[in-house]
Amino acid sequence: MRKADVLLGLQWGDEGKGKVVDVLTPEYDAIARFQGGPNAGHTLEFNHEKHILHTIPSGIFHPDCLNLIGNGLVIDPVVFMEEAERLAAAGARVRENLVISVKAHLILPTHRLLDAASEQAKGNDKIGSTLKGIGPVYTDKTAREGLRTGDIQRDDFESIYRIHRDRHLAQLQQSDLSYDLEQLEKEWFEAIYYMRSFKMGHTDYLANNLLKDDKKILAEGAQGTLLDIDFGSYPFVTSSNTSCGGLCTGLGIPPNKVGRVIGISKAYCTRVGSGPFPTEQTDKTGIRLREQGHEFGSTTGRPRRCGWLDLVALRYAIMLNGVTELVITKADVLSGFDVLKIATSYRVNDELTDQVPYDLTSVSEPVYQEFPGWTSDISQIRHAHELPHEMKEYLRFIELHTGVPITLVSVGPDRAAMIRLTD
Ligand code: IMP
């Protein structure tokens, strides 16, 4: 029986996973999402057009690829409808090639309001949530009070909805948030009726049967390992398991059926929202990385915080996920820097450590190794032997200090801007 491969972000999200999935999709029969929801924004670029996906897997533009939305996802019907319509207009076979798990959870309009109220109440300590309702919907899921996509086929769906809504409204009474619930509900129910015409099913059986039939599945993670609810920089994290275990619980693939684990990391580091970020550069280096890398959130448009590559955090993410190969993205963004830096250890309480501490804010400073930069524009390079010597040295250092081979390097947003280093 075949094993499912998985592709995951190893940082704080935005590693460029959508593009890598899109490039790898021709090798696969099915692409599956297993956690997260509309907080994700996977960007794909081809034929000079940019497409952003929030809920639908990144294999949707390939006409023969099946796309699965696993049980671990949380779906906002309004976001889903807008996305499905947009993709269909761009020529994607959304109705034919997409199956939604009946066990995925639904984001209600009041989940979004609760998210906003929770952030408002936290003031300066806010998480910097995308305000898509992620925290409240996963809270309801674990409290065993959620609504699932399978419920939308029930005759009494509207009355069950009202029970959940009223429970949320009681919680919202403590906030001074203003909202027009009637309008939000109108849009939401319109989107629910729209979703009813899509294929829904048992993606757990479907995925396992595909493997039995020797079909190839690639599971596409959302967010990144450092945002994992258990292993991330808690409480500044998202509410799902973004690391490899999320594949087992969010799609129904057993651990012994996990094959390649493809880890994605930018050549530097970014973070959007609040929370500790040891290698963040708030000076002109950070501004330059943001400008050269166009580092603005694809879901919220917020400017991303930027800094040097953090090998302490990267090695932790590799360990947690069992990464078998690395893909380095946005390497072209580093062109033109005289000196590049990589953090190899942290100073915590005057001691050096190469482990991620319990509290990431306890890192007083990262210890850096410096590298000479390269001046040439590498965005048009397509073969490894043409890369500048300095860049090869930079990549070799990452391989050496993580013990994992780099198989692909991305040097631009387009599908074609990808260099294969090893098979
Ligand atoms: P939430 O998942 O919307 O609750 O946001 C929690 C934290 O995760 C915030 O710091 C967000 O900025 C961050 N986050 C959530 N989704 C993404 C993503 O897809 N990319 C990058 N950061 C994300």
PDB file of N, CA, C and O and ligand atoms in Angstrom, residues 12-15 17 37-42 115 119 127-136 222-224 227 235-240 271-275 298-300 302 304, ligand 1:
ATOM      1  N   TRP A  12       6.674  30.413  10.848  1.00  0.00           N
ATOM      2  CA  TRP A  12       5.406  30.965  11.356  1.00  0.00           C
ATOM      3  C   TRP A  12       4.393  31.156  10.225  1.00  0.00           C
ATOM      4  O   TRP A  12       3.657  32.128  10.199  1.00  0.00           O
ATOM      5  N   GLY A  13       4.365  30.255   9.290  1.00  0.00           N
ATOM      6  CA  GLY A  13       3.447  30.373   8.157  1.00  0.00           C
ATOM      7  C   GLY A  13       4.047  31.222   7.047  1.00  0.00           C
ATOM      8  O   GLY A  13       5.171  31.741   7.178  1.00  0.00           O
ATOM      9  N   ASP A  14       3.325  31.323   5.941  1.00  0.00           N
ATOM     10  CA  ASP A  14       3.728  32.152   4.795  1.00  0.00           C
ATOM     11  C   ASP A  14       5.059  31.710   4.186  1.00  0.00           C
ATOM     12  O   ASP A  14       5.796  32.533   3.627  1.00  0.00           O
ATOM     13  N   GLU A  15       5.372  30.428   4.251  1.00  0.00           N
ATOM     14  CA  GLU A  15       6.650  29.950   3.719  1.00  0.00           C
ATOM     15  C   GLU A  15       6.603  29.766   2.204  1.00  0.00           C
ATOM     16  O   GLU A  15       7.626  29.456   1.579  1.00  0.00           O
ATOM     17  N   LYS A  17       4.067  27.683   0.756  1.00  0.00           N
ATOM     18  CA  LYS A  17       3.631  26.296   0.576  1.00  0.00           C
ATOM     19  C   LYS A  17       2.766  26.123  -0.671  1.00  0.00           C
ATOM     20  O   LYS A  17       2.907  25.144  -1.391  1.00  0.00           O
ATOM     21  N   GLY A  37      -8.060  26.887   8.334  1.00  0.00           N
ATOM     22  CA  GLY A  37      -9.238  27.325   7.603  1.00  0.00           C
ATOM     23  C   GLY A  37      -8.936  28.616   6.874  1.00  0.00           C
ATOM     24  O   GLY A  37      -7.822  28.778   6.365  1.00  0.00           O
ATOM     25  N   PRO A  38      -9.876  29.546   6.886  1.00  0.00           N
ATOM     26  CA  PRO A  38      -9.674  30.771   6.097  1.00  0.00           C
ATOM     27  C   PRO A  38      -8.609  31.704   6.658  1.00  0.00           C
ATOM     28  O   PRO A  38      -8.356  32.755   6.075  1.00  0.00           O
ATOM     29  N   ASN A  39      -7.968  31.330   7.777  1.00  0.00           N
ATOM     30  CA  ASN A  39      -6.800  32.101   8.226  1.00  0.00           C
ATOM     31  C   ASN A  39      -5.630  31.898   7.273  1.00  0.00           C
ATOM     32  O   ASN A  39      -4.713  32.703   7.202  1.00  0.00           O
ATOM     33  N   ALA A  40      -5.653  30.778   6.525  1.00  0.00           N
ATOM     34  CA  ALA A  40      -4.575  30.481   5.578  1.00  0.00           C
ATOM     35  C   ALA A  40      -4.737  31.302   4.301  1.00  0.00           C
ATOM     36  O   ALA A  40      -5.845  31.686   3.939  1.00  0.00           O
ATOM     37  N   GLY A  41      -3.640  31.566   3.647  1.00  0.00           N
ATOM     38  CA  GLY A  41      -3.686  32.257   2.352  1.00  0.00           C
ATOM     39  C   GLY A  41      -2.561  31.709   1.491  1.00  0.00           C
ATOM     40  O   GLY A  41      -1.427  32.160   1.588  1.00  0.00           O
ATOM     41  N   HIS A  42      -2.851  30.670   0.707  1.00  0.00           N
ATOM     42  CA  HIS A  42      -1.812  30.050  -0.119  1.00  0.00           C
ATOM     43  C   HIS A  42      -1.808  30.691  -1.504  1.00  0.00           C
ATOM     44  O   HIS A  42      -2.815  30.676  -2.205  1.00  0.00           O
ATOM     45  N   ASP A 115     -14.268  36.059  18.002  1.00  0.00           N
ATOM     46  CA  ASP A 115     -12.825  36.243  17.774  1.00  0.00           C
ATOM     47  C   ASP A 115     -12.468  37.724  17.973  1.00  0.00           C
ATOM     48  O   ASP A 115     -11.514  38.066  18.694  1.00  0.00           O
ATOM     49  N   GLU A 119     -10.127  39.373  21.009  1.00  0.00           N
ATOM     50  CA  GLU A 119      -8.933  40.185  20.742  1.00  0.00           C
ATOM     51  C   GLU A 119      -9.071  41.575  21.362  1.00  0.00           C
ATOM     52  O   GLU A 119      -8.123  42.101  21.946  1.00  0.00           O
ATOM     53  N   ILE A 127      -3.446  38.457  20.314  1.00  0.00           N
ATOM     54  CA  ILE A 127      -2.659  37.455  19.577  1.00  0.00           C
ATOM     55  C   ILE A 127      -2.341  37.936  18.167  1.00  0.00           C
ATOM     56  O   ILE A 127      -1.378  37.500  17.552  1.00  0.00           O
ATOM     57  N   GLY A 128      -3.151  38.877  17.690  1.00  0.00           N
ATOM     58  CA  GLY A 128      -2.968  39.310  16.302  1.00  0.00           C
ATOM     59  C   GLY A 128      -3.659  38.328  15.376  1.00  0.00           C
ATOM     60  O   GLY A 128      -3.185  38.056  14.269  1.00  0.00           O
ATOM     61  N   SER A 129      -4.780  37.761  15.853  1.00  0.00           N
ATOM     62  CA  SER A 129      -5.538  36.782  15.075  1.00  0.00           C
ATOM     63  C   SER A 129      -5.954  37.366  13.731  1.00  0.00           C
ATOM     64  O   SER A 129      -6.083  38.586  13.578  1.00  0.00           O
ATOM     65  N   THR A 130      -6.191  36.490  12.771  1.00  0.00           N
ATOM     66  CA  THR A 130      -6.671  36.939  11.460  1.00  0.00           C
ATOM     67  C   THR A 130      -8.153  37.329  11.534  1.00  0.00           C
ATOM     68  O   THR A 130      -8.731  37.763  10.541  1.00  0.00           O
ATOM     69  N   LEU A 131      -8.784  37.119  12.684  1.00  0.00           N
ATOM     70  CA  LEU A 131     -10.200  37.465  12.938  1.00  0.00           C
ATOM     71  C   LEU A 131     -11.166  36.691  12.044  1.00  0.00           C
ATOM     72  O   LEU A 131     -12.226  37.181  11.682  1.00  0.00           O
ATOM     73  N   LYS A 132     -10.771  35.480  11.696  1.00  0.00           N
ATOM     74  CA  LYS A 132     -11.636  34.633  10.849  1.00  0.00           C
ATOM     75  C   LYS A 132     -12.473  33.673  11.687  1.00  0.00           C
ATOM     76  O   LYS A 132     -13.138  32.795  11.137  1.00  0.00           O
ATOM     77  N   GLY A 133     -12.386  33.778  13.001  1.00  0.00           N
ATOM     78  CA  GLY A 133     -13.208  32.904  13.865  1.00  0.00           C
ATOM     79  C   GLY A 133     -12.532  31.602  14.227  1.00  0.00           C
ATOM     80  O   GLY A 133     -13.180  30.684  14.760  1.00  0.00           O
ATOM     81  N   ILE A 134     -11.226  31.496  13.963  1.00  0.00           N
ATOM     82  CA  ILE A 134     -10.510  30.222  14.135  1.00  0.00           C
ATOM     83  C   ILE A 134     -10.505  29.747  15.601  1.00  0.00           C
ATOM     84  O   ILE A 134     -10.871  28.606  15.885  1.00  0.00           O
ATOM     85  N   GLY A 135     -10.087  30.633  16.521  1.00  0.00           N
ATOM     86  CA  GLY A 135     -10.034  30.237  17.940  1.00  0.00           C
ATOM     87  C   GLY A 135     -11.403  29.770  18.432  1.00  0.00           C
ATOM     88  O   GLY A 135     -11.545  28.657  18.951  1.00  0.00           O
ATOM     89  N   PRO A 136     -12.450  30.593  18.264  1.00  0.00           N
ATOM     90  CA  PRO A 136     -13.777  30.188  18.769  1.00  0.00           C
ATOM     91  C   PRO A 136     -14.332  28.907  18.123  1.00  0.00           C
ATOM     92  O   PRO A 136     -14.959  28.101  18.803  1.00  0.00           O
ATOM     93  N   ALA A 222      -1.223  23.932   6.563  1.00  0.00           N
ATOM     94  CA  ALA A 222      -1.448  25.383   6.546  1.00  0.00           C
ATOM     95  C   ALA A 222      -0.776  25.983   7.781  1.00  0.00           C
ATOM     96  O   ALA A 222      -0.452  25.265   8.726  1.00  0.00           O
ATOM     97  N   GLN A 223      -0.568  27.301   7.771  1.00  0.00           N
ATOM     98  CA  GLN A 223       0.212  27.997   8.808  1.00  0.00           C
ATOM     99  C   GLN A 223       1.603  27.343   8.883  1.00  0.00           C
ATOM    100  O   GLN A 223       2.082  26.849   7.875  1.00  0.00           O
ATOM    101  N   GLY A 224       2.195  27.302  10.074  1.00  0.00           N
ATOM    102  CA  GLY A 224       3.544  26.730  10.162  1.00  0.00           C
ATOM    103  C   GLY A 224       3.739  26.098  11.519  1.00  0.00           C
ATOM    104  O   GLY A 224       2.951  26.324  12.459  1.00  0.00           O
ATOM    105  N   LEU A 227       3.487  27.884  14.797  1.00  0.00           N
ATOM    106  CA  LEU A 227       2.147  28.337  15.186  1.00  0.00           C
ATOM    107  C   LEU A 227       1.303  27.173  15.694  1.00  0.00           C
ATOM    108  O   LEU A 227       0.099  27.309  15.922  1.00  0.00           O
ATOM    109  N   PRO A 235       1.070  31.605  24.001  1.00  0.00           N
ATOM    110  CA  PRO A 235      -0.257  31.515  23.392  1.00  0.00           C
ATOM    111  C   PRO A 235      -0.352  32.191  22.017  1.00  0.00           C
ATOM    112  O   PRO A 235      -1.440  32.279  21.463  1.00  0.00           O
ATOM    113  N   PHE A 236       0.789  32.642  21.475  1.00  0.00           N
ATOM    114  CA  PHE A 236       0.747  33.336  20.179  1.00  0.00           C
ATOM    115  C   PHE A 236       0.812  32.306  19.048  1.00  0.00           C
ATOM    116  O   PHE A 236       1.810  32.220  18.318  1.00  0.00           O
ATOM    117  N   VAL A 237      -0.213  31.529  18.938  1.00  0.00           N
ATOM    118  CA  VAL A 237      -0.274  30.412  17.992  1.00  0.00           C
ATOM    119  C   VAL A 237      -1.664  30.368  17.370  1.00  0.00           C
ATOM    120  O   VAL A 237      -2.545  31.140  17.759  1.00  0.00           O
ATOM    121  N   THR A 238      -1.860  29.458  16.459  1.00  0.00           N
ATOM    122  CA  THR A 238      -3.210  29.233  15.959  1.00  0.00           C
ATOM    123  C   THR A 238      -3.829  28.088  16.772  1.00  0.00           C
ATOM    124  O   THR A 238      -3.227  27.615  17.735  1.00  0.00           O
ATOM    125  N   SER A 239      -5.015  27.641  16.415  1.00  0.00           N
ATOM    126  CA  SER A 239      -5.722  26.700  17.291  1.00  0.00           C
ATOM    127  C   SER A 239      -5.741  25.270  16.780  1.00  0.00           C
ATOM    128  O   SER A 239      -6.549  24.468  17.235  1.00  0.00           O
ATOM    129  N   SER A 240      -4.846  24.944  15.833  1.00  0.00           N
ATOM    130  CA  SER A 240      -4.823  23.561  15.340  1.00  0.00           C
ATOM    131  C   SER A 240      -3.398  23.019  15.388  1.00  0.00           C
ATOM    132  O   SER A 240      -2.443  23.768  15.598  1.00  0.00           O
ATOM    133  N   ARG A 271       7.118  36.724  10.323  1.00  0.00           N
ATOM    134  CA  ARG A 271       6.003  36.416  11.229  1.00  0.00           C
ATOM    135  C   ARG A 271       4.970  37.518  11.071  1.00  0.00           C
ATOM    136  O   ARG A 271       5.331  38.691  10.966  1.00  0.00           O
ATOM    137  N   VAL A 272       3.687  37.145  11.089  1.00  0.00           N
ATOM    138  CA  VAL A 272       2.630  38.156  11.053  1.00  0.00           C
ATOM    139  C   VAL A 272       1.800  37.983  12.318  1.00  0.00           C
ATOM    140  O   VAL A 272       1.599  36.865  12.781  1.00  0.00           O
ATOM    141  N   GLY A 273       1.407  39.099  12.930  1.00  0.00           N
ATOM    142  CA  GLY A 273       0.708  39.011  14.212  1.00  0.00           C
ATOM    143  C   GLY A 273       1.699  39.171  15.354  1.00  0.00           C
ATOM    144  O   GLY A 273       2.892  39.376  15.134  1.00  0.00           O
ATOM    145  N   SER A 274       1.192  39.037  16.589  1.00  0.00           N
ATOM    146  CA  SER A 274       2.053  39.276  17.750  1.00  0.00           C
ATOM    147  C   SER A 274       2.844  38.024  18.116  1.00  0.00           C
ATOM    148  O   SER A 274       2.658  36.970  17.520  1.00  0.00           O
ATOM    149  N   GLY A 275       3.696  38.178  19.140  1.00  0.00           N
ATOM    150  CA  GLY A 275       4.430  37.029  19.658  1.00  0.00           C
ATOM    151  C   GLY A 275       5.918  37.129  19.444  1.00  0.00           C
ATOM    152  O   GLY A 275       6.373  37.880  18.578  1.00  0.00           O
ATOM    153  N   SER A 298      -1.208  37.636   2.898  1.00  0.00           N
ATOM    154  CA  SER A 298      -2.113  37.404   1.770  1.00  0.00           C
ATOM    155  C   SER A 298      -3.563  37.289   2.230  1.00  0.00           C
ATOM    156  O   SER A 298      -4.485  37.402   1.429  1.00  0.00           O
ATOM    157  N   THR A 299      -3.810  37.086   3.516  1.00  0.00           N
ATOM    158  CA  THR A 299      -5.180  37.019   4.027  1.00  0.00           C
ATOM    159  C   THR A 299      -5.609  38.360   4.615  1.00  0.00           C
ATOM    160  O   THR A 299      -6.736  38.791   4.443  1.00  0.00           O
ATOM    161  N   THR A 300      -4.698  39.022   5.322  1.00  0.00           N
ATOM    162  CA  THR A 300      -5.085  40.250   6.024  1.00  0.00           C
ATOM    163  C   THR A 300      -4.429  41.507   5.452  1.00  0.00           C
ATOM    164  O   THR A 300      -4.826  42.616   5.814  1.00  0.00           O
ATOM    165  N   ARG A 302      -1.643  42.633   6.265  1.00  0.00           N
ATOM    166  CA  ARG A 302      -0.776  43.262   7.272  1.00  0.00           C
ATOM    167  C   ARG A 302       0.698  43.116   6.889  1.00  0.00           C
ATOM    168  O   ARG A 302       1.096  42.065   6.348  1.00  0.00           O
ATOM    169  N   ARG A 304       4.375  42.017   7.213  1.00  0.00           N
ATOM    170  CA  ARG A 304       4.965  40.930   8.001  1.00  0.00           C
ATOM    171  C   ARG A 304       6.250  41.412   8.674  1.00  0.00           C
ATOM    172  O   ARG A 304       6.980  42.208   8.092  1.00  0.00           O
TER     173      ARG A 304
HETATM  174  P1  IMP B   1      -5.678  32.779  14.005  1.00  0.00           P
HETATM  175  O1  IMP B   1      -5.263  31.458  13.461  1.00  0.00           O
HETATM  176  O2  IMP B   1      -6.434  33.616  13.017  1.00  0.00           O
HETATM  177  O3  IMP B   1      -6.383  32.667  15.319  1.00  0.00           O
HETATM  178  O4  IMP B   1      -4.336  33.626  14.310  1.00  0.00           O
HETATM  179  C1  IMP B   1      -3.413  33.238  15.322  1.00  0.00           C
HETATM  180  C2  IMP B   1      -1.988  33.646  14.936  1.00  0.00           C
HETATM  181  O5  IMP B   1      -1.562  32.870  13.823  1.00  0.00           O
HETATM  182  C3  IMP B   1      -1.852  35.106  14.502  1.00  0.00           C
HETATM  183  O6  IMP B   1      -0.561  35.562  14.884  1.00  0.00           O
HETATM  184  C4  IMP B   1      -1.922  35.039  12.983  1.00  0.00           C
HETATM  185  O7  IMP B   1      -1.277  36.118  12.363  1.00  0.00           O
HETATM  186  C5  IMP B   1      -1.216  33.731  12.728  1.00  0.00           C
HETATM  187  N1  IMP B   1      -1.664  33.054  11.509  1.00  0.00           N
HETATM  188  C6  IMP B   1      -2.817  32.388  11.320  1.00  0.00           C
HETATM  189  N2  IMP B   1      -2.869  31.881  10.080  1.00  0.00           N
HETATM  190  C7  IMP B   1      -1.735  32.236   9.463  1.00  0.00           C
HETATM  191  C8  IMP B   1      -1.188  31.962   8.167  1.00  0.00           C
HETATM  192  O8  IMP B   1      -1.774  31.270   7.332  1.00  0.00           O
HETATM  193  N3  IMP B   1       0.037  32.511   7.913  1.00  0.00           N
HETATM  194  C9  IMP B   1       0.723  33.229   8.834  1.00  0.00           C
HETATM  195  N4  IMP B   1       0.266  33.479  10.055  1.00  0.00           N
HETATM  196  C10 IMP B   1      -0.953  32.985  10.380  1.00  0.00           C
END
